[in-house]
Each structure stands twice: as C-alpha cells, then as structure tokens.
Amino acid sequence: MSDLRYPVGRFEPRHTLTSEQRRSLIGEIAAAPQRMREAVRGLGDSELDTPYRDGGWKVRQVVHHLPDSHMNAYVRLKFTLTEQEPVIKPYDQETWAMLPDSQLTPIATSLTLLDSLHERWTTLMTSMAPADFQRKFTHPEHGLMTLDWLVAMYAWHGRHHVGHIASLRERKGW
C-alpha cells in the first residue's frame, strides 16, 4: 500500500444505492464494532500509543474516533428523518481526537459504546423504507447529501479505520 492514510482506498461517493447495495453496506456498518475489536485484540498500551502512520493518530485515538464520528452520523440520520433537509453541524475531528477522553479513556469504553450505537443505528436503518434513503441533508463542507450517501460513507469509514490498525499490525508484526 503506497498511501497509509487510505488502507482500503479513498471513499467513492454514492448518492443512490440499490436495495442490495444498501443491505450490504448496512451489514458492514453492523459488523464494524466486531471488526474493530478484532483489530485491537491483544494490544497493550505501548501498541495503543503507536501512531498508525507518521503524523497520524495513535491507535487509541482511532478507536475513540470511531464512536465519536458514528454518533454524529447517527444523529445526522435522525435529523434527516425528522426534519426537511436539515443543515447538519460538522465537528473538528482533529480537535476531538486531542481531547483528554481520547487520550485517557480505556478503549473498552469506546468499544462498548460502538457496540450499542451500531445496534441502535442498524436497527433504525433496517426499518427504513427505500424512499427514506433519498431524504437529504446539507453538510456545510460537502453540500446536499442523501442518506444513501451517509450509509456508503460510514460503511467505508469503519473499514477505513479498522484498516489503519490492521495495516499497522501487519507492518509491525504484532
């Protein structure tokens, strides 16, 4: 892999998904917590405090980032289902990753949070009608997006960050 920032490749936006694609991507979102658990299994503090690449976050920060980011996505989904084309609030993920909770909280806390969050999130998505996925929200940095885009983005996002840890483990022989 030539670019350690994108171990599974860059995100390829999709604004409209088939039912089969959507079902598969929701399955990936549902599987993300277990995949993250597998990626960090057996790692000690020394490994957790290793950046996944030069200039990148520490493994610990990556683990804490996933529920931070996915909580935002879950809330954005709910706003979009309950409001007409809401403008969602972005957040500064770099600053969040530097906050003390991302440095000091045991990763088990975020892994449990990720389990619970993804259970709620996938329950909601699997109960939605196909037309619901074409509902739109405005992201100030990306413009008008569909919920299909959100599903595709966060399926990729889970793979992306698990990939950071998995590729680091492979390179380090952990």
GROMACS .gro file of C-alpha atoms in nm:
model
  174
    1MET     CA    1   0.000   0.000   0.000
    2SER     CA    2   0.153   0.328  -0.107
    3ASP     CA    3  -0.064   0.569   0.093
    4LEU     CA    4  -0.102   0.466   0.457
    5ARG     CA    5  -0.379   0.723   0.502
    6TYR     CA    6  -0.614   0.515   0.283
    7PRO     CA    7  -0.560   0.145   0.356
    8VAL     CA    8  -0.889   0.049   0.186
    9GLY     CA    9  -0.875   0.321  -0.079
   10ARG     CA   10  -1.044   0.659  -0.085
   11PHE     CA   11  -1.417   0.695  -0.034
   12GLU     CA   12  -1.612   0.680  -0.359
   13PRO     CA   13  -1.935   0.878  -0.308
   14ARG     CA   14  -2.265   0.719  -0.398
   15HIS     CA   15  -2.587   0.916  -0.368
   16THR     CA   16  -2.821   0.638  -0.479
   17LEU     CA   17  -2.788   0.272  -0.385
   18THR     CA   18  -2.979  -0.035  -0.493
   19SER     CA   19  -3.158  -0.227  -0.218
   20GLU     CA   20  -2.891  -0.496  -0.239
   21GLN     CA   21  -2.603  -0.246  -0.214
   22ARG     CA   22  -2.772  -0.072   0.078
   23ARG     CA   23  -2.833  -0.401   0.262
   24SER     CA   24  -2.468  -0.498   0.213
   25LEU     CA   25  -2.337  -0.161   0.335
   26ILE     CA   26  -2.566  -0.163   0.639
   27GLY     CA   27  -2.425  -0.510   0.710
   28GLU     CA   28  -2.075  -0.360   0.701
   29ILE     CA   29  -2.182  -0.091   0.947
   30ALA     CA   30  -2.331  -0.359   1.173
   31ALA     CA   31  -2.004  -0.556   1.159
   32ALA     CA   32  -1.773  -0.260   1.227
   33PRO     CA   33  -1.770  -0.291   1.609
   34GLN     CA   34  -1.663  -0.657   1.595
   35ARG     CA   35  -1.405  -0.582   1.328
   36MET     CA   36  -1.259  -0.306   1.545
   37ARG     CA   37  -1.249  -0.542   1.845
   38GLU     CA   38  -1.060  -0.796   1.635
   39ALA     CA   39  -0.820  -0.528   1.509
   40VAL     CA   40  -0.717  -0.425   1.862
   41ARG     CA   41  -0.737  -0.766   2.032
   42GLY     CA   42  -0.429  -0.828   2.243
   43LEU     CA   43  -0.276  -0.483   2.201
   44GLY     CA   44  -0.118  -0.329   2.511
   45ASP     CA   45  -0.064   0.035   2.599
   46SER     CA   46   0.261   0.054   2.402
   47GLU     CA   47   0.088  -0.058   2.082
   48LEU     CA   48  -0.222   0.155   2.150
   49ASP     CA   49   0.004   0.459   2.183
   50THR     CA   50   0.168   0.395   1.845
   51PRO     CA   51   0.060   0.617   1.554
   52TYR     CA   52  -0.078   0.414   1.264
   53ARG     CA   53   0.150   0.619   1.034
   54ASP     CA   54   0.396   0.907   1.068
   55GLY     CA   55   0.190   1.213   1.158
   56GLY     CA   56  -0.123   1.003   1.214
   57TRP     CA   57  -0.332   0.935   1.519
   58LYS     CA   58  -0.235   0.680   1.778
   59VAL     CA   59  -0.427   0.353   1.763
   60ARG     CA   60  -0.605   0.458   2.084
   61GLN     CA   61  -0.728   0.778   1.918
   62VAL     CA   62  -0.850   0.585   1.615
   63VAL     CA   63  -1.055   0.355   1.841
   64HIS     CA   64  -1.211   0.651   2.024
   65HIS     CA   65  -1.269   0.839   1.697
   66LEU     CA   66  -1.495   0.571   1.552
   67PRO     CA   67  -1.783   0.613   1.803
   68ASP     CA   68  -1.732   0.993   1.803
   69SER     CA   69  -1.778   1.001   1.428
   70HIS     CA   70  -2.051   0.740   1.410
   71MET     CA   71  -2.253   0.911   1.685
   72ASN     CA   72  -2.251   1.221   1.469
   73ALA     CA   73  -2.365   1.015   1.169
   74TYR     CA   74  -2.643   0.852   1.370
   75VAL     CA   75  -2.770   1.191   1.488
   76ARG     CA   76  -2.748   1.327   1.132
   77LEU     CA   77  -2.958   1.033   1.013
   78LYS     CA   78  -3.221   1.103   1.278
   79PHE     CA   79  -3.232   1.474   1.197
   80THR     CA   80  -3.275   1.391   0.829
   81LEU     CA   81  -3.560   1.151   0.903
   82THR     CA   82  -3.740   1.403   1.122
   83GLU     CA   83  -3.670   1.737   0.951
   84GLN     CA   84  -3.692   1.868   0.597
   85GLU     CA   85  -3.339   1.886   0.451
   86PRO     CA   86  -3.165   1.987   0.775
   87VAL     CA   87  -2.829   2.158   0.778
   88ILE     CA   88  -2.612   1.941   0.998
   89LYS     CA   89  -2.333   2.059   1.223
   90PRO     CA   90  -1.984   1.943   1.133
   91TYR     CA   91  -1.724   1.887   1.402
   92ASP     CA   92  -1.346   1.918   1.415
   93GLN     CA   93  -1.236   1.556   1.438
   94GLU     CA   94  -0.870   1.652   1.484
   95THR     CA   95  -0.952   1.860   1.791
   96TRP     CA   96  -1.185   1.592   1.928
   97ALA     CA   97  -0.907   1.333   1.894
   98MET     CA   98  -0.681   1.551   2.110
   99LEU     CA   99  -0.930   1.588   2.398
  100PRO     CA  100  -0.843   1.407   2.722
  101ASP     CA  101  -1.116   1.144   2.683
  102SER     CA  102  -0.949   1.026   2.361
  103GLN     CA  103  -0.617   1.001   2.540
  104LEU     CA  104  -0.715   0.865   2.883
  105THR     CA  105  -1.031   0.655   2.849
  106PRO     CA  106  -0.976   0.280   2.822
  107ILE     CA  107  -1.055   0.161   2.470
  108ALA     CA  108  -1.301  -0.092   2.614
  109THR     CA  109  -1.532   0.200   2.689
  110SER     CA  110  -1.540   0.311   2.325
  111LEU     CA  111  -1.572  -0.047   2.201
  112THR     CA  112  -1.880  -0.093   2.420
  113LEU     CA  113  -2.018   0.241   2.306
  114LEU     CA  114  -1.960   0.138   1.944
  115ASP     CA  115  -2.149  -0.192   2.002
  116SER     CA  116  -2.451  -0.014   2.150
  117LEU     CA  117  -2.451   0.269   1.900
  118HIS     CA  118  -2.431   0.037   1.600
  119GLU     CA  119  -2.712  -0.178   1.733
  120ARG     CA  120  -2.940   0.127   1.750
  121TRP     CA  121  -2.815   0.264   1.419
  122THR     CA  122  -2.858  -0.057   1.221
  123THR     CA  123  -3.198  -0.122   1.380
  124LEU     CA  124  -3.311   0.216   1.254
  125MET     CA  125  -3.162   0.176   0.906
  126THR     CA  126  -3.304  -0.172   0.851
  127SER     CA  127  -3.650  -0.045   0.947
  128MET     CA  128  -3.644   0.242   0.697
  129ALA     CA  129  -3.838   0.238   0.370
  130PRO     CA  130  -3.629   0.256   0.050
  131ALA     CA  131  -3.758   0.609  -0.022
  132ASP     CA  132  -3.626   0.726   0.317
  133PHE     CA  133  -3.270   0.679   0.193
  134GLN     CA  134  -3.324   0.952  -0.067
  135ARG     CA  135  -3.402   1.207   0.204
  136LYS     CA  136  -3.144   1.484   0.201
  137PHE     CA  137  -2.939   1.689   0.442
  138THR     CA  138  -2.689   1.967   0.385
  139HIS     CA  139  -2.337   1.924   0.513
  140PRO     CA  140  -2.167   2.268   0.518
  141GLU     CA  141  -1.843   2.115   0.387
  142HIS     CA  142  -1.991   1.874   0.128
  143GLY     CA  143  -2.322   2.022   0.016
  144LEU     CA  144  -2.652   1.840  -0.030
  145MET     CA  145  -2.624   1.468   0.056
  146THR     CA  146  -2.865   1.174   0.063
  147LEU     CA  147  -2.897   0.917   0.337
  148ASP     CA  148  -2.773   0.662   0.082
  149TRP     CA  149  -2.452   0.869   0.069
  150LEU     CA  150  -2.434   0.857   0.451
  151VAL     CA  151  -2.471   0.476   0.451
  152ALA     CA  152  -2.197   0.438   0.189
  153MET     CA  153  -1.968   0.686   0.367
  154TYR     CA  154  -1.990   0.523   0.708
  155ALA     CA  155  -1.958   0.167   0.580
  156TRP     CA  156  -1.633   0.285   0.419
  157HIS     CA  157  -1.537   0.481   0.731
  158GLY     CA  158  -1.546   0.173   0.954
  159ARG     CA  159  -1.339  -0.030   0.705
  160HIS     CA  160  -1.100   0.265   0.667
  161HIS     CA  161  -1.013   0.291   1.036
  162VAL     CA  162  -1.004  -0.082   1.102
  163GLY     CA  163  -0.769  -0.090   0.802
  164HIS     CA  164  -0.540   0.164   0.968
  165ILE     CA  165  -0.493  -0.065   1.266
  166ALA     CA  166  -0.477  -0.388   1.068
  167SER     CA  167  -0.213  -0.249   0.830
  168LEU     CA  168  -0.008  -0.119   1.124
  169ARG     CA  169  -0.023  -0.459   1.292
  170GLU     CA  170   0.091  -0.624   0.971
  171ARG     CA  171   0.380  -0.380   0.922
  172LYS     CA  172   0.491  -0.417   1.286
  173GLY     CA  173   0.435  -0.793   1.304
  174TRP     CA  174   0.201  -0.764   1.604
   0.00000   0.00000   0.00000
